[in-house]
Short mmCIF file of C-alpha atoms and ligand atoms in Angstrom, two decimals:
data_model
loop_
_atom_site.label_atom_id
_atom_site.label_comp_id
_atom_site.label_asym_id
_atom_site.label_seq_id
_atom_site.Cartn_x
_atom_site.Cartn_y
_atom_site.Cartn_z
CA MET A 1109 0.00 0.00 0.00
CA LYS A 1110 1.10 3.58 -0.65
CA ILE A 1111 1.23 5.29 2.73
CA ALA A 1112 2.08 8.82 3.85
CA PHE A 1113 3.34 9.07 7.44
CA ILE A 1114 3.20 12.54 9.00
CA GLY A 1115 4.86 13.04 12.39
CA LEU A 1116 7.95 10.87 12.80
CA GLY A 1117 8.72 11.45 16.48
CA ASN A 1118 9.24 8.94 19.29
CA MET A 1119 6.16 6.96 18.26
CA GLY A 1120 5.76 7.74 14.56
CA ALA A 1121 9.29 6.79 13.47
CA PRO A 1122 9.21 3.20 14.81
CA MET A 1123 5.62 2.72 13.57
CA ALA A 1124 6.66 3.84 10.08
CA ALA A 1125 9.73 1.58 10.27
CA ASN A 1126 7.47 -1.42 10.96
CA LEU A 1127 5.29 -0.58 7.95
CA ILE A 1128 8.39 -0.39 5.75
CA ALA A 1129 9.72 -3.68 7.14
CA ALA A 1130 6.37 -5.26 6.21
CA GLY A 1131 6.82 -4.14 2.60
CA GLN A 1132 4.60 -1.05 2.55
CA GLU A 1133 5.63 1.93 0.44
CA VAL A 1134 6.01 4.78 2.95
CA THR A 1135 6.64 8.48 2.31
CA GLY A 1136 7.32 10.42 5.49
CA PHE A 1137 7.17 14.05 6.54
CA ASP A 1138 8.11 15.69 9.83
CA THR A 1139 8.66 19.42 10.41
CA ALA A 1140 11.81 18.50 12.38
CA GLY A 1141 13.31 16.94 9.23
CA ILE A 1142 13.23 13.39 10.65
CA GLU A 1143 13.52 10.65 8.03
CA VAL A 1144 12.92 6.91 8.30
CA ASP A 1145 15.35 4.37 6.83
CA GLY A 1146 13.96 2.60 3.78
CA GLY A 1147 11.18 5.13 3.22
CA ALA A 1148 10.91 8.16 0.94
CA SER A 1149 10.82 11.70 2.33
CA ALA A 1150 8.56 14.53 1.19
CA SER A 1151 9.16 18.25 1.51
CA SER A 1152 5.70 18.96 2.97
CA ALA A 1153 2.67 17.16 4.38
CA PRO A 1154 0.53 17.60 1.24
CA ALA A 1155 3.41 16.42 -0.94
CA ALA A 1156 3.59 13.22 1.16
CA ALA A 1157 -0.22 12.79 1.03
CA LYS A 1158 -0.58 13.21 -2.73
CA GLY A 1159 -1.42 9.84 -4.30
CA ALA A 1160 -1.36 7.97 -0.96
CA GLU A 1161 -4.07 5.40 -0.21
CA VAL A 1162 -3.61 6.02 3.50
CA VAL A 1163 -2.30 9.09 5.33
CA ILE A 1164 -1.24 8.31 8.90
CA THR A 1165 -0.71 11.15 11.35
CA MET A 1166 1.15 10.81 14.70
CA LEU A 1167 1.25 14.36 16.04
CA PRO A 1168 1.53 16.12 19.41
CA ASN A 1169 -1.98 17.59 19.83
CA GLY A 1170 -5.37 18.48 18.34
CA ALA A 1171 -4.42 21.97 17.14
CA ILE A 1172 -1.52 20.57 15.10
CA LEU A 1173 -3.68 17.73 13.82
CA ARG A 1174 -6.33 20.24 12.62
CA ALA A 1175 -3.66 22.33 10.87
CA VAL A 1176 -2.16 19.27 9.16
CA ALA A 1177 -5.64 18.01 8.18
CA ASP A 1178 -6.40 21.38 6.54
CA GLU A 1179 -3.30 20.90 4.40
CA VAL A 1180 -3.51 17.21 3.54
CA ILE A 1181 -7.24 16.64 2.98
CA PRO A 1182 -7.33 18.66 -0.27
CA ALA A 1183 -4.28 16.73 -1.51
CA MET A 1184 -5.84 13.29 -0.92
CA ALA A 1185 -7.65 11.24 -3.56
CA SER A 1186 -11.32 10.37 -3.08
CA GLY A 1187 -11.75 7.12 -1.09
CA ALA A 1188 -8.32 7.40 0.59
CA LEU A 1189 -8.09 6.96 4.37
CA LEU A 1190 -6.98 9.55 6.91
CA LEU A 1191 -5.79 7.53 9.91
CA ASP A 1192 -4.92 9.62 12.95
CA CYS A 1193 -3.05 7.71 15.67
CA SER A 1194 -2.23 10.76 17.84
CA THR A 1195 -3.84 11.28 21.23
CA VAL A 1196 -5.98 14.40 20.81
CA ASP A 1197 -9.21 15.89 22.18
CA VAL A 1198 -12.45 14.23 21.11
CA ASP A 1199 -13.75 17.46 19.50
CA SER A 1200 -10.70 17.75 17.22
CA ALA A 1201 -10.93 14.07 16.27
CA ARG A 1202 -14.59 14.49 15.29
CA ALA A 1203 -14.00 17.78 13.44
CA VAL A 1204 -11.16 16.31 11.38
CA ALA A 1205 -13.21 13.19 10.56
CA ASP A 1206 -16.19 15.34 9.47
CA GLN A 1207 -13.91 17.44 7.27
CA ALA A 1208 -12.35 14.32 5.70
CA GLU A 1209 -15.72 12.66 5.08
CA ALA A 1210 -17.11 15.84 3.51
CA ALA A 1211 -14.19 15.67 1.07
CA GLY A 1212 -15.06 12.06 0.10
CA LEU A 1213 -12.39 10.43 2.28
CA LEU A 1214 -12.52 7.73 4.94
CA ALA A 1215 -11.40 8.68 8.45
CA VAL A 1216 -10.39 6.79 11.59
CA ASP A 1217 -9.17 8.10 14.94
CA ALA A 1218 -7.02 5.38 16.47
CA PRO A 1219 -4.97 6.46 19.49
CA VAL A 1220 -2.65 3.83 20.86
CA SER A 1221 -1.49 2.37 24.11
CA GLY A 1222 1.79 0.54 24.50
CA GLY A 1223 4.22 3.47 24.39
CA ILE A 1224 7.56 3.69 22.61
CA GLY A 1225 8.39 0.04 23.39
CA GLY A 1226 5.12 -1.13 21.83
CA ALA A 1227 5.66 1.11 18.80
CA ALA A 1228 9.12 -0.39 18.21
CA ALA A 1229 8.00 -3.99 18.79
CA GLY A 1230 4.81 -3.62 16.71
CA THR A 1231 2.68 -4.56 19.72
CA LEU A 1232 0.54 -1.44 20.14
CA THR A 1233 -3.15 -1.58 20.99
CA PHE A 1234 -5.31 0.65 18.80
CA MET A 1235 -8.64 2.08 19.99
CA ALA A 1236 -10.47 3.07 16.85
CA GLY A 1237 -13.40 5.30 15.95
CA GLY A 1238 -14.94 5.60 12.47
CA SER A 1239 -17.18 3.82 9.99
CA GLU A 1240 -17.01 0.06 9.34
CA ALA A 1241 -15.52 0.70 5.89
CA ALA A 1242 -12.85 3.01 7.27
CA PHE A 1243 -11.94 0.57 10.05
CA ALA A 1244 -11.73 -2.31 7.55
CA LYS A 1245 -9.29 -0.31 5.42
CA ALA A 1246 -7.11 0.47 8.46
CA GLU A 1247 -7.12 -3.08 9.88
CA PRO A 1248 -4.20 -4.54 7.88
CA LEU A 1249 -2.06 -1.63 9.07
CA PHE A 1250 -3.14 -2.14 12.68
CA ASP A 1251 -2.04 -5.77 12.29
CA ILE A 1252 1.44 -4.63 11.26
CA MET A 1253 1.91 -1.89 13.87
CA GLY A 1254 0.08 -3.54 16.73
CA GLN A 1255 -1.25 -6.68 18.36
CA LYS A 1256 -4.84 -5.60 18.93
CA ALA A 1257 -7.33 -3.12 17.49
CA VAL A 1258 -10.75 -2.50 18.99
CA HIS A 1259 -13.39 -0.78 16.87
CA CYS A 1260 -15.02 1.35 19.58
CA GLY A 1261 -17.70 3.12 17.53
CA GLY A 1262 -18.06 6.20 15.35
CA SER A 1263 -15.65 9.13 15.00
CA GLY A 1264 -14.06 10.17 18.28
CA ALA A 1265 -14.86 6.84 19.99
CA GLY A 1266 -11.19 5.81 19.94
CA GLN A 1267 -10.13 9.00 21.70
CA ALA A 1268 -13.01 8.64 24.17
CA ALA A 1269 -11.92 5.09 25.07
CA LYS A 1270 -8.30 6.15 25.48
CA ILE A 1271 -8.97 9.07 27.84
CA CYS A 1272 -11.49 7.10 29.93
CA ASN A 1273 -8.99 4.26 30.31
CA ASN A 1274 -6.20 6.62 31.29
CA MET A 1275 -8.41 8.51 33.74
CA ILE A 1276 -9.05 5.19 35.53
CA LEU A 1277 -5.33 4.38 35.36
CA ALA A 1278 -4.31 7.71 36.96
CA VAL A 1279 -6.89 7.50 39.73
CA THR A 1280 -5.90 3.89 40.48
CA MET A 1281 -2.19 4.69 40.47
CA ILE A 1282 -2.68 7.56 42.91
CA GLY A 1283 -4.79 5.33 45.16
CA THR A 1284 -2.18 2.57 45.08
CA CYS A 1285 0.67 5.00 45.84
CA GLU A 1286 -1.07 6.76 48.71
CA ALA A 1287 -2.01 3.39 50.21
CA PHE A 1288 1.64 2.24 50.10
CA ALA A 1289 2.71 5.51 51.76
CA LEU A 1290 0.09 5.02 54.48
CA ALA A 1291 1.13 1.38 54.92
CA ASP A 1292 4.75 2.53 55.41
CA LYS A 1293 3.71 4.91 58.16
CA LEU A 1294 1.68 2.15 59.82
CA GLY A 1295 4.77 -0.08 59.83
CA LEU A 1296 3.41 -2.56 57.28
CA ASP A 1297 6.01 -4.31 55.14
CA ARG A 1298 5.59 -3.43 51.43
CA GLN A 1299 5.91 -7.03 50.29
CA LYS A 1300 3.16 -8.09 52.72
CA MET A 1301 1.01 -5.20 51.51
CA PHE A 1302 1.50 -6.45 47.92
CA ASP A 1303 0.81 -10.08 48.86
CA VAL A 1304 -2.50 -9.12 50.45
CA VAL A 1305 -3.78 -6.42 48.08
CA SER A 1306 -2.77 -8.17 44.85
CA THR A 1307 -4.99 -11.11 45.85
CA SER A 1308 -7.75 -9.08 47.54
CA SER A 1309 -10.43 -6.65 46.43
CA GLY A 1310 -7.95 -3.74 46.19
CA TYR A 1311 -6.13 -5.45 43.32
CA SER A 1312 -5.61 -3.55 40.08
CA TRP A 1313 -3.30 -3.35 37.10
CA THR A 1314 -1.27 -0.68 38.92
CA MET A 1315 -0.72 -2.97 41.90
CA ASN A 1316 -0.46 -6.35 40.21
CA ALA A 1317 1.31 -5.57 36.91
CA TYR A 1318 3.00 -2.17 37.40
CA CYS A 1319 3.65 -2.01 41.13
CA PRO A 1320 4.97 1.46 42.12
CA ALA A 1321 7.05 0.06 45.01
CA PRO A 1322 10.64 -0.88 44.00
CA GLY A 1323 11.53 -4.54 44.49
CA VAL A 1324 7.90 -5.57 44.95
CA GLY A 1325 5.77 -7.38 42.35
CA PRO A 1326 6.81 -7.88 38.74
CA GLN A 1327 9.54 -5.77 37.12
CA SER A 1328 8.27 -2.18 36.59
CA PRO A 1329 9.68 1.35 36.16
CA ALA A 1330 9.94 1.57 39.98
CA ASP A 1331 12.75 -1.00 39.71
CA ASN A 1332 14.56 1.26 37.29
CA GLY A 1333 14.61 4.53 39.26
CA TYR A 1334 11.19 5.49 37.86
CA THR A 1335 12.53 6.00 34.34
CA PRO A 1336 9.45 5.85 32.06
CA GLY A 1337 7.60 3.62 31.13
CA PHE A 1338 4.74 6.00 30.86
CA ALA A 1339 5.89 9.51 31.74
CA ALA A 1340 3.92 11.60 34.24
CA ASP A 1341 3.90 14.43 31.64
CA LEU A 1342 2.03 12.22 29.15
CA MET A 1343 -0.40 11.14 31.84
CA LEU A 1344 -1.04 14.82 32.60
CA LYS A 1345 -1.76 15.45 28.91
CA ASP A 1346 -4.32 12.61 28.85
CA LEU A 1347 -5.92 13.74 32.12
CA ARG A 1348 -6.34 17.24 30.70
CA LEU A 1349 -8.01 15.77 27.62
CA SER A 1350 -10.34 13.74 29.87
CA GLN A 1351 -11.34 16.84 31.85
CA GLN A 1352 -11.78 18.89 28.67
CA ALA A 1353 -14.09 16.16 27.34
CA ALA A 1354 -15.93 15.95 30.69
CA GLU A 1355 -16.45 19.71 30.58
CA SER A 1356 -17.81 19.64 27.05
CA ALA A 1357 -20.07 16.61 27.76
CA ASP A 1358 -21.18 17.93 31.21
CA ALA A 1359 -19.93 14.78 32.98
CA ASP A 1360 -19.16 14.87 36.71
CA THR A 1361 -15.63 13.46 37.16
CA PRO A 1362 -14.39 14.54 40.60
CA MET A 1363 -11.66 11.89 40.89
CA GLY A 1364 -10.41 12.63 37.38
CA ALA A 1365 -10.28 16.34 38.23
CA LEU A 1366 -8.29 15.64 41.40
CA ALA A 1367 -5.93 13.32 39.52
CA GLN A 1368 -5.33 16.06 36.95
CA ALA A 1369 -4.57 18.61 39.68
CA LEU A 1370 -2.15 16.23 41.42
CA TYR A 1371 -0.26 15.31 38.25
CA ALA A 1372 -0.12 19.01 37.27
CA THR A 1373 1.52 19.87 40.62
CA PHE A 1374 3.84 16.88 40.34
CA VAL A 1375 4.99 17.67 36.78
CA GLU A 1376 4.96 21.49 36.83
CA ASP A 1377 5.93 22.44 40.41
CA GLU A 1378 7.79 19.38 41.70
CA ASP A 1379 10.18 16.81 40.26
CA GLY A 1380 7.71 14.73 38.23
CA LYS A 1381 8.70 15.90 34.74
CA GLY A 1382 10.38 13.09 32.82
CA ARG A 1383 9.69 10.52 35.57
CA ASP A 1384 7.34 7.59 35.32
CA PHE A 1385 3.77 8.26 36.45
CA SER A 1386 4.25 5.70 39.26
CA ALA A 1387 6.81 8.06 40.89
CA MET A 1388 3.79 9.35 42.81
CA LEU A 1389 4.88 6.83 45.48
CA PRO A 1390 8.19 8.55 46.39
CA ARG A 1391 6.23 11.83 46.23
CA PHE A 1392 3.70 10.65 48.83
CA GLU A 1393 6.23 8.84 51.03
CA LYS A 1394 8.08 12.14 51.68
CA ARG A 1395 4.92 13.98 52.71
CA GLY A 1396 2.76 14.37 55.79
CA ARG A 1397 -0.80 15.63 55.89
CA GLY A 1398 0.13 19.36 56.09
P1 LIG B 131 6.89 13.41 19.58
O1 LIG B 131 6.86 14.82 20.06
O2 LIG B 131 8.12 12.60 19.78
O3 LIG B 131 6.53 13.36 18.00
C1 LIG B 131 5.67 14.24 17.36
C2 LIG B 131 6.34 14.61 16.03
O4 LIG B 131 5.44 15.42 15.26
C3 LIG B 131 7.62 15.40 16.20
O5 LIG B 131 8.69 14.74 15.57
C4 LIG B 131 7.32 16.75 15.52
O6 LIG B 131 8.43 17.32 14.86
C5 LIG B 131 6.24 16.35 14.54
N1 LIG B 131 5.40 17.46 14.11
C6 LIG B 131 4.90 18.49 14.85
N2 LIG B 131 4.16 19.31 14.06
C7 LIG B 131 4.18 18.78 12.82
C8 LIG B 131 3.60 19.16 11.57
N3 LIG B 131 2.83 20.26 11.48
N4 LIG B 131 3.83 18.39 10.51
C9 LIG B 131 4.61 17.27 10.58
N5 LIG B 131 5.20 16.87 11.73
C10 LIG B 131 4.97 17.61 12.84
O7 LIG B 131 5.63 12.71 20.27
P2 LIG B 131 5.36 11.12 20.39
O8 LIG B 131 5.84 10.66 21.72
O9 LIG B 131 5.80 10.46 19.15
O10 LIG B 131 3.77 11.13 20.49
C11 LIG B 131 2.94 11.30 19.34
C12 LIG B 131 1.49 11.14 19.77
O11 LIG B 131 1.31 9.84 20.34
C13 LIG B 131 1.04 12.13 20.82
O12 LIG B 131 -0.28 12.53 20.53
C14 LIG B 131 1.11 11.33 22.12
O13 LIG B 131 0.20 11.78 23.10
C15 LIG B 131 0.74 9.95 21.63
N6 LIG B 131 1.25 8.84 22.46
C16 LIG B 131 2.54 8.84 22.87
C17 LIG B 131 3.01 7.79 23.65
C18 LIG B 131 4.45 7.74 24.12
O14 LIG B 131 4.76 6.89 24.97
N7 LIG B 131 5.34 8.59 23.61
C19 LIG B 131 2.13 6.74 24.00
C20 LIG B 131 0.83 6.76 23.52
C21 LIG B 131 0.40 7.83 22.76
#
């Protein structure tokens, strides 16, 4: 397939490399001048998109996605697919899909989970929103770049699934970390805490699979000095998107709002920037109630 890949950063470059390794014909464009081995490079986004059957975007945010969509949609042939894999706000995802469909194109929003490691290994999970026909066209590419793709519904449904999942993840991580910090102060051994909670009703992915306490549970970023993993800054981005969506849909999300405020303090006023999102545990363990 002839594919344009726009946005070749930490995620986009390895995803494009996997498409090339699978024999796809990829033309890339990134404003930072990044190129991918084995692929062609274009001098602009519309130049990359011209003649492509699929245009994949992997960009930082919704404003940039909208600007790129304005440029590439007129350059795309009728029936081609605009496949956005960035994490952006639901409103931007829907606006871009509407614009693409009005121009006779197919559109899918398909944010990913799995991070840079999953992008390199081709084991991402895609959460997709769009029509059946658009999803069907994207599926062979999901198979190359990932291990699982869930068709969540119409346009924006992929972004909605992603931010709801990550809101739960943030709230659960904070709960797990504050409980460890309390257990410390009560003199409870961390391993015993893990042994009980991981097999009791407080169990969760954050406790059982990604334990924030070093040396406890399976290998996780906590065992590597809290090097991400999933950076607190990226969690903050997703929490902001969840609260923006909650605002626009008039949904009451008090725990999500608190999680956003805590990660904002951690990343912007404390030492959370560049650390894994589970580094909330050393944050809590240093603090008292005051
Ligand atoms: P990144 O900043 O490394 O890459 C984004 C790239 O887009 C950069 O190389 C930048 O130069 C390029 N870019 C910006 N404006 C452009 C434009 N107008 N035209 C062409 N290229 C442009 O970010 P990333 O880590 O690769 O993340 C990409 C997206 O994936 C984000 O939406 C992020 O939230 C999401 N995501 C990231 C991770 C992760 O672990 N890094 C995990 C899941 C989802």
